[in-house]
């Protein structure tokens, strides 16, 4: 018994957790490192997709320079589409989601059924959602039927002007429930006392909403926003299946750009360079948002 | 008196609005499921056919007997089950270390895992394509199973850490005072208590792999092709085969919807990497 104790004491304290983390660390970082090294290597060569790797010609950082500065590069146009897509999805989803969360945050029968229903769009197969979206947004589709019923006009959602709106609307349908469910859970855990005190002091509903609910919900709103932000920025499947980035480049967000450069233009080098830029953009913007949230948390 | 009456009417109106809003989110799904039972003509009818159609099973017959959907379901199941089990096996010890030990750079390492989780599949899929070719693992189950670990292990660690931290450490300590080793205390006390959380995490990872598209699409061709990537078969030169597509979508999403409803209680923490408790 005493020998056992001594043996245990001699083991350095970091050893046990290190051994426990080791398998996860090795697996995850090995896959990541292997992919990262190959990706970087591919980004510094000139190679046509389909040719064997030995045909690759090293070109240094030329692919990056081309993407960022060449007049034929559509990288900046892609970035503009990506920003429109981000704003077009995230802002309505947040506002509508918050409003519906407030609506559901009342005592009424069937609430648990409603939250169960809202889980469904989130867990559907995205590729199937994309294909369904394609049918619903066709000229004789469901969306036009409702538009015609209310406004008397049918739209060409497959055209250059509206294609981005179509993929945005699909995302809003799929992911507004994400905001609803999380913000509703947050609303239900808010403390009751401040609201009662405010009512006693004669505060109006609007006042208690803007002065109590909003500030208390802010950290959660930011967390939800960051999670969605990461996801929208890397979304590929739905847009790929619906319009594959077209017509033209109207729905080519960064992930679609990576696909089109690598497989449609068959330029592995530039595609890989675009991939690395996509990773850098996602990670750095998310780090900034996380830092921002921490600062707000401390001030609150 | 009058004010009371208006507030009751107001709240009834809000109830009605709630029902309408929730139904609006459900409707596209219901329409999808119902379309799986419609004939080709009814699918393309304008104005759309909502309820007045004669249900047919021809599309289900078609996908099971001509399009071999069961083969792709089998692939999806093998890949999702194996990747999920492997994830949980690797993630449990790491989760326990993050939840119960103090060591240098703990949060830094935890965030390191999280940042790797953020990497978009599409950004490394072509590098993985070359790797798979080089290792002669293209279009195999094992390659997808292993590759998914990159996203699933960090997710599982972040998810389950909250569940372990929610279990009082005193329970383990008292077992260890009674002479149990740390491993035994974990196995007898903590593991049974975190089982619900582990099961929920496993189901959510299963759903993620089952639905995953971009990696499965570019890293398989015929042998290991999964359900979500079968959409390519419906997009033919003579147009899209909508009926079989709706039938496949209905079959493919059914287990996921059922699973999601089972673990609804954990759904909020699942969506937020354990950051928010539902």
PDB file of N, CA and C in Angstrom, chain A residues 17 20-21 24 27-29 31 38 49 100 103-104 106 108 112 116 119 123-125 127 131-132 134-136 140 142 145 148 154 173 178 181-182 220 227 230 234 236-237 240-241 255 263 275 279 282 286-287, chain B residues 14-15 18 21 25 28-29 31-32 46-48 90 93-94 103 115-118 120 122-123 129 131 146 149 153 210-211 213-214 218 228 231 235 240 242 245-246 252-253 256 261 264 267-268 271-273 276:
ATOM      1  N   UNK A  17      -3.001  13.321 -17.322  1.00  0.00           N
ATOM      2  CA  UNK A  17      -3.799  13.999 -18.354  1.00  0.00           C
ATOM      3  C   UNK A  17      -3.151  13.933 -19.729  1.00  0.00           C
ATOM      4  N   UNK A  20      -4.006  10.713 -21.247  1.00  0.00           N
ATOM      5  CA  UNK A  20      -5.424  10.632 -21.591  1.00  0.00           C
ATOM      6  C   UNK A  20      -5.744  11.403 -22.872  1.00  0.00           C
ATOM      7  N   UNK A  21      -5.070  12.536 -23.043  1.00  0.00           N
ATOM      8  CA  UNK A  21      -5.360  13.367 -24.213  1.00  0.00           C
ATOM      9  C   UNK A  21      -4.650  12.836 -25.459  1.00  0.00           C
ATOM     10  N   UNK A  24      -6.502  11.350 -28.695  1.00  0.00           N
ATOM     11  CA  UNK A  24      -7.261  12.365 -29.412  1.00  0.00           C
ATOM     12  C   UNK A  24      -6.317  13.331 -30.115  1.00  0.00           C
ATOM     13  N   UNK A  27      -4.501  11.635 -33.186  1.00  0.00           N
ATOM     14  CA  UNK A  27      -5.390  11.399 -34.327  1.00  0.00           C
ATOM     15  C   UNK A  27      -5.757  12.712 -35.014  1.00  0.00           C
ATOM     16  N   UNK A  28      -6.269  13.651 -34.216  1.00  0.00           N
ATOM     17  CA  UNK A  28      -6.776  14.892 -34.807  1.00  0.00           C
ATOM     18  C   UNK A  28      -5.647  15.705 -35.441  1.00  0.00           C
ATOM     19  N   UNK A  29      -4.551  15.874 -34.694  1.00  0.00           N
ATOM     20  CA  UNK A  29      -3.499  16.719 -35.224  1.00  0.00           C
ATOM     21  C   UNK A  29      -2.740  16.030 -36.352  1.00  0.00           C
ATOM     22  N   UNK A  31      -4.156  14.029 -38.686  1.00  0.00           N
ATOM     23  CA  UNK A  31      -4.969  14.245 -39.891  1.00  0.00           C
ATOM     24  C   UNK A  31      -4.829  15.693 -40.353  1.00  0.00           C
ATOM     25  N   UNK A  38      -0.100  18.830 -47.228  1.00  0.00           N
ATOM     26  CA  UNK A  38      -0.415  18.553 -48.639  1.00  0.00           C
ATOM     27  C   UNK A  38      -1.103  19.737 -49.286  1.00  0.00           C
ATOM     28  N   UNK A  49      -6.144  19.372 -62.685  1.00  0.00           N
ATOM     29  CA  UNK A  49      -6.812  18.285 -61.984  1.00  0.00           C
ATOM     30  C   UNK A  49      -6.947  17.087 -62.917  1.00  0.00           C
ATOM     31  N   UNK A 100     -39.446  35.166 -32.828  1.00  0.00           N
ATOM     32  CA  UNK A 100     -40.231  33.941 -32.624  1.00  0.00           C
ATOM     33  C   UNK A 100     -39.921  33.318 -31.262  1.00  0.00           C
ATOM     34  N   UNK A 103     -42.042  35.009 -28.918  1.00  0.00           N
ATOM     35  CA  UNK A 103     -43.424  34.548 -29.112  1.00  0.00           C
ATOM     36  C   UNK A 103     -43.642  33.206 -28.415  1.00  0.00           C
ATOM     37  N   UNK A 104     -42.636  32.325 -28.495  1.00  0.00           N
ATOM     38  CA  UNK A 104     -42.778  30.996 -27.903  1.00  0.00           C
ATOM     39  C   UNK A 104     -42.561  31.014 -26.396  1.00  0.00           C
ATOM     40  N   UNK A 106     -43.974  32.054 -23.927  1.00  0.00           N
ATOM     41  CA  UNK A 106     -45.164  32.382 -23.139  1.00  0.00           C
ATOM     42  C   UNK A 106     -45.778  31.072 -22.724  1.00  0.00           C
ATOM     43  N   UNK A 108     -48.178  28.473 -22.946  1.00  0.00           N
ATOM     44  CA  UNK A 108     -49.274  28.032 -23.811  1.00  0.00           C
ATOM     45  C   UNK A 108     -49.133  26.541 -24.064  1.00  0.00           C
ATOM     46  N   UNK A 112     -43.941  22.249 -26.190  1.00  0.00           N
ATOM     47  CA  UNK A 112     -42.884  21.254 -26.399  1.00  0.00           C
ATOM     48  C   UNK A 112     -43.021  20.624 -27.782  1.00  0.00           C
ATOM     49  N   UNK A 116     -40.174  20.724 -30.787  1.00  0.00           N
ATOM     50  CA  UNK A 116     -39.817  19.483 -31.477  1.00  0.00           C
ATOM     51  C   UNK A 116     -39.873  19.675 -32.987  1.00  0.00           C
ATOM     52  N   UNK A 119     -36.919  21.426 -34.632  1.00  0.00           N
ATOM     53  CA  UNK A 119     -35.677  20.671 -34.761  1.00  0.00           C
ATOM     54  C   UNK A 119     -35.528  20.127 -36.193  1.00  0.00           C
ATOM     55  N   UNK A 123     -31.964  19.227 -38.896  1.00  0.00           N
ATOM     56  CA  UNK A 123     -31.322  17.917 -39.022  1.00  0.00           C
ATOM     57  C   UNK A 123     -31.547  17.241 -40.379  1.00  0.00           C
ATOM     58  N   UNK A 124     -32.275  17.911 -41.287  1.00  0.00           N
ATOM     59  CA  UNK A 124     -32.475  17.289 -42.600  1.00  0.00           C
ATOM     60  C   UNK A 124     -31.156  17.239 -43.370  1.00  0.00           C
ATOM     61  N   UNK A 125     -31.026  16.249 -44.268  1.00  0.00           N
ATOM     62  CA  UNK A 125     -29.835  16.124 -45.102  1.00  0.00           C
ATOM     63  C   UNK A 125     -29.677  17.364 -45.984  1.00  0.00           C
ATOM     64  N   UNK A 127     -27.947  18.032 -48.593  1.00  0.00           N
ATOM     65  CA  UNK A 127     -27.965  17.834 -50.042  1.00  0.00           C
ATOM     66  C   UNK A 127     -29.397  17.675 -50.539  1.00  0.00           C
ATOM     67  N   UNK A 131     -31.711  20.058 -53.141  1.00  0.00           N
ATOM     68  CA  UNK A 131     -32.452  19.568 -54.299  1.00  0.00           C
ATOM     69  C   UNK A 131     -33.936  19.940 -54.195  1.00  0.00           C
ATOM     70  N   UNK A 132     -34.467  19.844 -52.989  1.00  0.00           N
ATOM     71  CA  UNK A 132     -35.860  20.237 -52.777  1.00  0.00           C
ATOM     72  C   UNK A 132     -36.019  21.729 -53.049  1.00  0.00           C
ATOM     73  N   UNK A 134     -34.362  23.472 -55.050  1.00  0.00           N
ATOM     74  CA  UNK A 134     -34.356  23.674 -56.494  1.00  0.00           C
ATOM     75  C   UNK A 134     -35.754  23.511 -57.087  1.00  0.00           C
ATOM     76  N   UNK A 135     -36.487  22.507 -56.611  1.00  0.00           N
ATOM     77  CA  UNK A 135     -37.843  22.306 -57.132  1.00  0.00           C
ATOM     78  C   UNK A 135     -38.800  23.383 -56.624  1.00  0.00           C
ATOM     79  N   UNK A 136     -38.724  23.680 -55.329  1.00  0.00           N
ATOM     80  CA  UNK A 136     -39.654  24.660 -54.755  1.00  0.00           C
ATOM     81  C   UNK A 136     -39.472  26.039 -55.392  1.00  0.00           C
ATOM     82  N   UNK A 140     -42.610  26.924 -61.770  1.00  0.00           N
ATOM     83  CA  UNK A 140     -43.916  26.364 -61.404  1.00  0.00           C
ATOM     84  C   UNK A 140     -43.890  25.785 -59.995  1.00  0.00           C
ATOM     85  N   UNK A 142     -43.468  25.768 -55.583  1.00  0.00           N
ATOM     86  CA  UNK A 142     -44.232  26.138 -54.400  1.00  0.00           C
ATOM     87  C   UNK A 142     -44.060  27.617 -54.031  1.00  0.00           C
ATOM     88  N   UNK A 145     -45.899  29.859 -56.255  1.00  0.00           N
ATOM     89  CA  UNK A 145     -47.327  29.736 -56.000  1.00  0.00           C
ATOM     90  C   UNK A 145     -47.747  30.691 -54.882  1.00  0.00           C
ATOM     91  N   UNK A 148     -47.397  34.317 -56.051  1.00  0.00           N
ATOM     92  CA  UNK A 148     -48.488  34.719 -56.947  1.00  0.00           C
ATOM     93  C   UNK A 148     -49.777  34.934 -56.167  1.00  0.00           C
ATOM     94  N   UNK A 154     -45.123  36.051 -60.561  1.00  0.00           N
ATOM     95  CA  UNK A 154     -44.192  34.942 -60.374  1.00  0.00           C
ATOM     96  C   UNK A 154     -42.790  35.422 -60.732  1.00  0.00           C
ATOM     97  N   UNK A 173     -34.928  29.390 -43.959  1.00  0.00           N
ATOM     98  CA  UNK A 173     -35.881  28.367 -43.515  1.00  0.00           C
ATOM     99  C   UNK A 173     -35.175  27.311 -42.653  1.00  0.00           C
ATOM    100  N   UNK A 178     -32.578  27.394 -35.504  1.00  0.00           N
ATOM    101  CA  UNK A 178     -31.381  27.341 -34.659  1.00  0.00           C
ATOM    102  C   UNK A 178     -31.382  28.510 -33.680  1.00  0.00           C
ATOM    103  N   UNK A 181     -34.430  28.140 -31.122  1.00  0.00           N
ATOM    104  CA  UNK A 181     -34.287  27.157 -30.049  1.00  0.00           C
ATOM    105  C   UNK A 181     -33.289  27.626 -28.991  1.00  0.00           C
ATOM    106  N   UNK A 182     -32.151  28.159 -29.438  1.00  0.00           N
ATOM    107  CA  UNK A 182     -31.134  28.559 -28.464  1.00  0.00           C
ATOM    108  C   UNK A 182     -31.582  29.794 -27.683  1.00  0.00           C
ATOM    109  N   UNK A 220     -25.431  35.556 -25.031  1.00  0.00           N
ATOM    110  CA  UNK A 220     -25.951  34.370 -25.719  1.00  0.00           C
ATOM    111  C   UNK A 220     -26.199  34.661 -27.193  1.00  0.00           C
ATOM    112  N   UNK A 227     -21.447  30.982 -33.822  1.00  0.00           N
ATOM    113  CA  UNK A 227     -21.587  29.606 -34.303  1.00  0.00           C
ATOM    114  C   UNK A 227     -22.182  29.571 -35.710  1.00  0.00           C
ATOM    115  N   UNK A 230     -19.639  30.903 -38.441  1.00  0.00           N
ATOM    116  CA  UNK A 230     -18.697  29.877 -38.881  1.00  0.00           C
ATOM    117  C   UNK A 230     -19.346  28.946 -39.892  1.00  0.00           C
ATOM    118  N   UNK A 234     -18.732  28.402 -44.197  1.00  0.00           N
ATOM    119  CA  UNK A 234     -18.202  27.189 -44.801  1.00  0.00           C
ATOM    120  C   UNK A 234     -19.275  26.355 -45.499  1.00  0.00           C
ATOM    121  N   UNK A 236     -21.400  24.606 -48.086  1.00  0.00           N
ATOM    122  CA  UNK A 236     -21.128  24.209 -49.465  1.00  0.00           C
ATOM    123  C   UNK A 236     -22.309  23.454 -50.092  1.00  0.00           C
ATOM    124  N   UNK A 237     -22.783  22.432 -49.380  1.00  0.00           N
ATOM    125  CA  UNK A 237     -23.685  21.454 -49.991  1.00  0.00           C
ATOM    126  C   UNK A 237     -24.973  22.026 -50.574  1.00  0.00           C
ATOM    127  N   UNK A 240     -24.288  24.175 -53.632  1.00  0.00           N
ATOM    128  CA  UNK A 240     -23.754  23.325 -54.698  1.00  0.00           C
ATOM    129  C   UNK A 240     -24.880  22.569 -55.385  1.00  0.00           C
ATOM    130  N   UNK A 241     -25.770  21.996 -54.607  1.00  0.00           N
ATOM    131  CA  UNK A 241     -26.834  21.195 -55.195  1.00  0.00           C
ATOM    132  C   UNK A 241     -27.876  22.080 -55.878  1.00  0.00           C
ATOM    133  N   UNK A 255     -16.563  28.845 -50.441  1.00  0.00           N
ATOM    134  CA  UNK A 255     -16.445  27.387 -50.598  1.00  0.00           C
ATOM    135  C   UNK A 255     -16.762  26.920 -52.019  1.00  0.00           C
ATOM    136  N   UNK A 263     -12.198  21.974 -59.564  1.00  0.00           N
ATOM    137  CA  UNK A 263     -12.805  20.927 -60.389  1.00  0.00           C
ATOM    138  C   UNK A 263     -13.376  21.408 -61.717  1.00  0.00           C
ATOM    139  N   UNK A 275      -8.368  27.680 -50.954  1.00  0.00           N
ATOM    140  CA  UNK A 275      -8.744  26.920 -49.755  1.00  0.00           C
ATOM    141  C   UNK A 275      -8.037  27.478 -48.528  1.00  0.00           C
ATOM    142  N   UNK A 279      -9.603  29.128 -45.109  1.00  0.00           N
ATOM    143  CA  UNK A 279      -9.335  28.700 -43.736  1.00  0.00           C
ATOM    144  C   UNK A 279      -8.860  29.885 -42.895  1.00  0.00           C
ATOM    145  N   UNK A 282     -11.816  32.215 -42.079  1.00  0.00           N
ATOM    146  CA  UNK A 282     -12.743  31.680 -41.070  1.00  0.00           C
ATOM    147  C   UNK A 282     -12.120  31.742 -39.682  1.00  0.00           C
ATOM    148  N   UNK A 286     -13.310  34.339 -36.712  1.00  0.00           N
ATOM    149  CA  UNK A 286     -13.935  33.734 -35.541  1.00  0.00           C
ATOM    150  C   UNK A 286     -13.174  34.092 -34.274  1.00  0.00           C
ATOM    151  N   UNK A 287     -11.828  34.119 -34.360  1.00  0.00           N
ATOM    152  CA  UNK A 287     -11.048  34.521 -33.183  1.00  0.00           C
ATOM    153  C   UNK A 287     -11.415  35.944 -32.783  1.00  0.00           C
TER     154      UNK A 287
ATOM    155  N   UNK B  14     -51.905  35.921 -30.393  1.00  0.00           N
ATOM    156  CA  UNK B  14     -50.495  35.537 -30.372  1.00  0.00           C
ATOM    157  C   UNK B  14     -50.344  34.019 -30.453  1.00  0.00           C
ATOM    158  N   UNK B  15     -51.248  33.299 -29.763  1.00  0.00           N
ATOM    159  CA  UNK B  15     -51.220  31.833 -29.849  1.00  0.00           C
ATOM    160  C   UNK B  15     -51.409  31.386 -31.292  1.00  0.00           C
ATOM    161  N   UNK B  18     -48.371  32.029 -33.300  1.00  0.00           N
ATOM    162  CA  UNK B  18     -47.335  31.031 -33.002  1.00  0.00           C
ATOM    163  C   UNK B  18     -47.564  29.759 -33.789  1.00  0.00           C
ATOM    164  N   UNK B  21     -46.714  30.302 -37.463  1.00  0.00           N
ATOM    165  CA  UNK B  21     -45.281  30.418 -37.691  1.00  0.00           C
ATOM    166  C   UNK B  21     -44.620  29.040 -37.650  1.00  0.00           C
ATOM    167  N   UNK B  25     -42.673  26.602 -40.752  1.00  0.00           N
ATOM    168  CA  UNK B  25     -41.373  25.928 -40.765  1.00  0.00           C
ATOM    169  C   UNK B  25     -41.512  24.435 -41.052  1.00  0.00           C
ATOM    170  N   UNK B  28     -42.566  22.953 -45.571  1.00  0.00           N
ATOM    171  CA  UNK B  28     -41.735  22.426 -46.660  1.00  0.00           C
ATOM    172  C   UNK B  28     -41.368  20.959 -46.459  1.00  0.00           C
ATOM    173  N   UNK B  29     -41.187  20.547 -45.220  1.00  0.00           N
ATOM    174  CA  UNK B  29     -40.866  19.151 -44.937  1.00  0.00           C
ATOM    175  C   UNK B  29     -42.064  18.259 -45.230  1.00  0.00           C
ATOM    176  N   UNK B  31     -44.482  18.848 -47.236  1.00  0.00           N
ATOM    177  CA  UNK B  31     -44.716  18.826 -48.678  1.00  0.00           C
ATOM    178  C   UNK B  31     -43.737  17.862 -49.358  1.00  0.00           C
ATOM    179  N   UNK B  32     -42.492  17.825 -48.837  1.00  0.00           N
ATOM    180  CA  UNK B  32     -41.497  16.906 -49.369  1.00  0.00           C
ATOM    181  C   UNK B  32     -41.933  15.456 -49.167  1.00  0.00           C
ATOM    182  N   UNK B  46     -49.310  22.773 -61.516  1.00  0.00           N
ATOM    183  CA  UNK B  46     -49.399  24.147 -61.023  1.00  0.00           C
ATOM    184  C   UNK B  46     -50.827  24.605 -61.177  1.00  0.00           C
ATOM    185  N   UNK B  47     -51.471  25.117 -60.162  1.00  0.00           N
ATOM    186  CA  UNK B  47     -51.010  25.249 -58.767  1.00  0.00           C
ATOM    187  C   UNK B  47     -50.695  23.896 -58.131  1.00  0.00           C
ATOM    188  N   UNK B  48     -49.790  23.881 -57.163  1.00  0.00           N
ATOM    189  CA  UNK B  48     -49.336  22.622 -56.564  1.00  0.00           C
ATOM    190  C   UNK B  48     -50.483  21.818 -55.955  1.00  0.00           C
ATOM    191  N   UNK B  90     -12.113   7.567 -28.458  1.00  0.00           N
ATOM    192  CA  UNK B  90     -10.940   8.430 -28.372  1.00  0.00           C
ATOM    193  C   UNK B  90     -11.232   9.647 -27.506  1.00  0.00           C
ATOM    194  N   UNK B  93     -11.459   9.614 -22.847  1.00  0.00           N
ATOM    195  CA  UNK B  93     -10.321   9.905 -21.971  1.00  0.00           C
ATOM    196  C   UNK B  93      -9.904  11.373 -22.025  1.00  0.00           C
ATOM    197  N   UNK B  94      -9.882  11.941 -23.239  1.00  0.00           N
ATOM    198  CA  UNK B  94      -9.474  13.343 -23.373  1.00  0.00           C
ATOM    199  C   UNK B  94     -10.454  14.254 -22.647  1.00  0.00           C
ATOM    200  N   UNK B 103      -3.752  21.362 -15.759  1.00  0.00           N
ATOM    201  CA  UNK B 103      -2.419  21.314 -16.342  1.00  0.00           C
ATOM    202  C   UNK B 103      -2.192  22.574 -17.178  1.00  0.00           C
ATOM    203  N   UNK B 115     -10.444  25.030 -33.013  1.00  0.00           N
ATOM    204  CA  UNK B 115     -10.085  25.694 -34.268  1.00  0.00           C
ATOM    205  C   UNK B 115      -9.966  24.684 -35.403  1.00  0.00           C
ATOM    206  N   UNK B 116      -9.451  23.494 -35.097  1.00  0.00           N
ATOM    207  CA  UNK B 116      -9.372  22.478 -36.149  1.00  0.00           C
ATOM    208  C   UNK B 116     -10.767  22.068 -36.589  1.00  0.00           C
ATOM    209  N   UNK B 117     -11.699  22.100 -35.646  1.00  0.00           N
ATOM    210  CA  UNK B 117     -13.079  21.744 -35.957  1.00  0.00           C
ATOM    211  C   UNK B 117     -13.688  22.738 -36.959  1.00  0.00           C
ATOM    212  N   UNK B 118     -13.173  23.991 -36.940  1.00  0.00           N
ATOM    213  CA  UNK B 118     -13.735  25.027 -37.813  1.00  0.00           C
ATOM    214  C   UNK B 118     -13.349  24.861 -39.270  1.00  0.00           C
ATOM    215  N   UNK B 120     -13.242  24.188 -42.912  1.00  0.00           N
ATOM    216  CA  UNK B 120     -14.317  23.722 -43.786  1.00  0.00           C
ATOM    217  C   UNK B 120     -13.902  22.461 -44.524  1.00  0.00           C
ATOM    218  N   UNK B 122     -14.760  21.413 -47.385  1.00  0.00           N
ATOM    219  CA  UNK B 122     -14.484  21.642 -48.798  1.00  0.00           C
ATOM    220  C   UNK B 122     -13.066  22.174 -49.014  1.00  0.00           C
ATOM    221  N   UNK B 123     -12.492  22.848 -47.994  1.00  0.00           N
ATOM    222  CA  UNK B 123     -11.176  23.444 -48.201  1.00  0.00           C
ATOM    223  C   UNK B 123     -10.065  22.400 -48.176  1.00  0.00           C
ATOM    224  N   UNK B 129      -8.174  14.175 -51.238  1.00  0.00           N
ATOM    225  CA  UNK B 129      -8.330  13.379 -52.458  1.00  0.00           C
ATOM    226  C   UNK B 129      -6.964  12.870 -52.935  1.00  0.00           C
ATOM    227  N   UNK B 131      -4.247  12.637 -51.085  1.00  0.00           N
ATOM    228  CA  UNK B 131      -3.728  11.728 -50.052  1.00  0.00           C
ATOM    229  C   UNK B 131      -4.341  10.341 -50.227  1.00  0.00           C
ATOM    230  N   UNK B 146     -11.977   7.579 -40.826  1.00  0.00           N
ATOM    231  CA  UNK B 146     -10.856   8.233 -40.144  1.00  0.00           C
ATOM    232  C   UNK B 146     -10.891   9.745 -40.353  1.00  0.00           C
ATOM    233  N   UNK B 149     -12.963  11.898 -38.129  1.00  0.00           N
ATOM    234  CA  UNK B 149     -12.501  12.092 -36.751  1.00  0.00           C
ATOM    235  C   UNK B 149     -11.999  13.513 -36.533  1.00  0.00           C
ATOM    236  N   UNK B 153     -13.996  14.358 -33.184  1.00  0.00           N
ATOM    237  CA  UNK B 153     -13.330  14.258 -31.883  1.00  0.00           C
ATOM    238  C   UNK B 153     -13.354  15.602 -31.141  1.00  0.00           C
ATOM    239  N   UNK B 210     -24.030  11.047 -41.028  1.00  0.00           N
ATOM    240  CA  UNK B 210     -25.094  10.541 -41.908  1.00  0.00           C
ATOM    241  C   UNK B 210     -25.456  11.582 -42.966  1.00  0.00           C
ATOM    242  N   UNK B 211     -25.464  12.868 -42.558  1.00  0.00           N
ATOM    243  CA  UNK B 211     -25.872  13.938 -43.470  1.00  0.00           C
ATOM    244  C   UNK B 211     -24.720  14.505 -44.286  1.00  0.00           C
ATOM    245  N   UNK B 213     -21.970  15.780 -46.704  1.00  0.00           N
ATOM    246  CA  UNK B 213     -21.986  15.713 -48.159  1.00  0.00           C
ATOM    247  C   UNK B 213     -20.627  15.923 -48.824  1.00  0.00           C
ATOM    248  N   UNK B 214     -19.946  17.054 -48.551  1.00  0.00           N
ATOM    249  CA  UNK B 214     -18.826  17.431 -49.414  1.00  0.00           C
ATOM    250  C   UNK B 214     -17.677  16.424 -49.393  1.00  0.00           C
ATOM    251  N   UNK B 218     -16.730  13.799 -52.778  1.00  0.00           N
ATOM    252  CA  UNK B 218     -15.498  13.859 -53.560  1.00  0.00           C
ATOM    253  C   UNK B 218     -14.512  12.749 -53.209  1.00  0.00           C
ATOM    254  N   UNK B 228     -26.410  10.719 -48.801  1.00  0.00           N
ATOM    255  CA  UNK B 228     -26.601  12.111 -49.238  1.00  0.00           C
ATOM    256  C   UNK B 228     -26.016  12.370 -50.626  1.00  0.00           C
ATOM    257  N   UNK B 231     -27.726  12.023 -54.558  1.00  0.00           N
ATOM    258  CA  UNK B 231     -28.469  13.030 -55.321  1.00  0.00           C
ATOM    259  C   UNK B 231     -27.952  13.118 -56.748  1.00  0.00           C
ATOM    260  N   UNK B 235     -29.918  13.619 -60.828  1.00  0.00           N
ATOM    261  CA  UNK B 235     -29.726  14.699 -61.781  1.00  0.00           C
ATOM    262  C   UNK B 235     -29.194  14.099 -63.074  1.00  0.00           C
ATOM    263  N   UNK B 240     -34.304  16.106 -63.790  1.00  0.00           N
ATOM    264  CA  UNK B 240     -34.168  15.534 -62.456  1.00  0.00           C
ATOM    265  C   UNK B 240     -35.302  14.552 -62.195  1.00  0.00           C
ATOM    266  N   UNK B 242     -37.615  13.537 -59.930  1.00  0.00           N
ATOM    267  CA  UNK B 242     -38.091  14.076 -58.653  1.00  0.00           C
ATOM    268  C   UNK B 242     -38.702  13.021 -57.751  1.00  0.00           C
ATOM    269  N   UNK B 245     -36.216  10.969 -55.989  1.00  0.00           N
ATOM    270  CA  UNK B 245     -35.472  11.854 -55.097  1.00  0.00           C
ATOM    271  C   UNK B 245     -36.258  12.107 -53.811  1.00  0.00           C
ATOM    272  N   UNK B 246     -37.550  12.428 -53.946  1.00  0.00           N
ATOM    273  CA  UNK B 246     -38.372  12.668 -52.754  1.00  0.00           C
ATOM    274  C   UNK B 246     -38.466  11.407 -51.893  1.00  0.00           C
ATOM    275  N   UNK B 252     -34.168   8.772 -46.167  1.00  0.00           N
ATOM    276  CA  UNK B 252     -32.881   9.170 -45.597  1.00  0.00           C
ATOM    277  C   UNK B 252     -33.006  10.091 -44.401  1.00  0.00           C
ATOM    278  N   UNK B 253     -34.064  10.913 -44.383  1.00  0.00           N
ATOM    279  CA  UNK B 253     -34.186  11.857 -43.282  1.00  0.00           C
ATOM    280  C   UNK B 253     -34.994  11.288 -42.123  1.00  0.00           C
ATOM    281  N   UNK B 256     -32.964  10.220 -38.997  1.00  0.00           N
ATOM    282  CA  UNK B 256     -32.363  11.400 -38.384  1.00  0.00           C
ATOM    283  C   UNK B 256     -33.389  12.196 -37.587  1.00  0.00           C
ATOM    284  N   UNK B 261     -35.439  13.788 -32.353  1.00  0.00           N
ATOM    285  CA  UNK B 261     -36.529  13.986 -31.403  1.00  0.00           C
ATOM    286  C   UNK B 261     -36.241  13.239 -30.094  1.00  0.00           C
ATOM    287  N   UNK B 264     -33.857  15.373 -27.947  1.00  0.00           N
ATOM    288  CA  UNK B 264     -34.246  16.777 -27.970  1.00  0.00           C
ATOM    289  C   UNK B 264     -33.750  17.536 -26.741  1.00  0.00           C
ATOM    290  N   UNK B 267     -30.492  18.904 -27.251  1.00  0.00           N
ATOM    291  CA  UNK B 267     -30.272  19.497 -28.553  1.00  0.00           C
ATOM    292  C   UNK B 267     -29.599  20.860 -28.479  1.00  0.00           C
ATOM    293  N   UNK B 268     -29.989  21.659 -27.472  1.00  0.00           N
ATOM    294  CA  UNK B 268     -29.427  23.002 -27.362  1.00  0.00           C
ATOM    295  C   UNK B 268     -27.928  22.929 -27.080  1.00  0.00           C
ATOM    296  N   UNK B 271     -26.089  21.937 -30.215  1.00  0.00           N
ATOM    297  CA  UNK B 271     -25.918  22.959 -31.244  1.00  0.00           C
ATOM    298  C   UNK B 271     -24.851  23.969 -30.863  1.00  0.00           C
ATOM    299  N   UNK B 272     -24.593  24.118 -29.572  1.00  0.00           N
ATOM    300  CA  UNK B 272     -23.679  25.171 -29.121  1.00  0.00           C
ATOM    301  C   UNK B 272     -22.393  24.599 -28.557  1.00  0.00           C
ATOM    302  N   UNK B 273     -22.029  23.382 -28.935  1.00  0.00           N
ATOM    303  CA  UNK B 273     -20.807  22.754 -28.437  1.00  0.00           C
ATOM    304  C   UNK B 273     -20.789  22.703 -26.915  1.00  0.00           C
ATOM    305  N   UNK B 276     -24.172  26.185 -24.049  1.00  0.00           N
ATOM    306  CA  UNK B 276     -25.450  26.583 -23.459  1.00  0.00           C
ATOM    307  C   UNK B 276     -26.210  25.334 -23.043  1.00  0.00           C
TER     308      UNK B 276
END
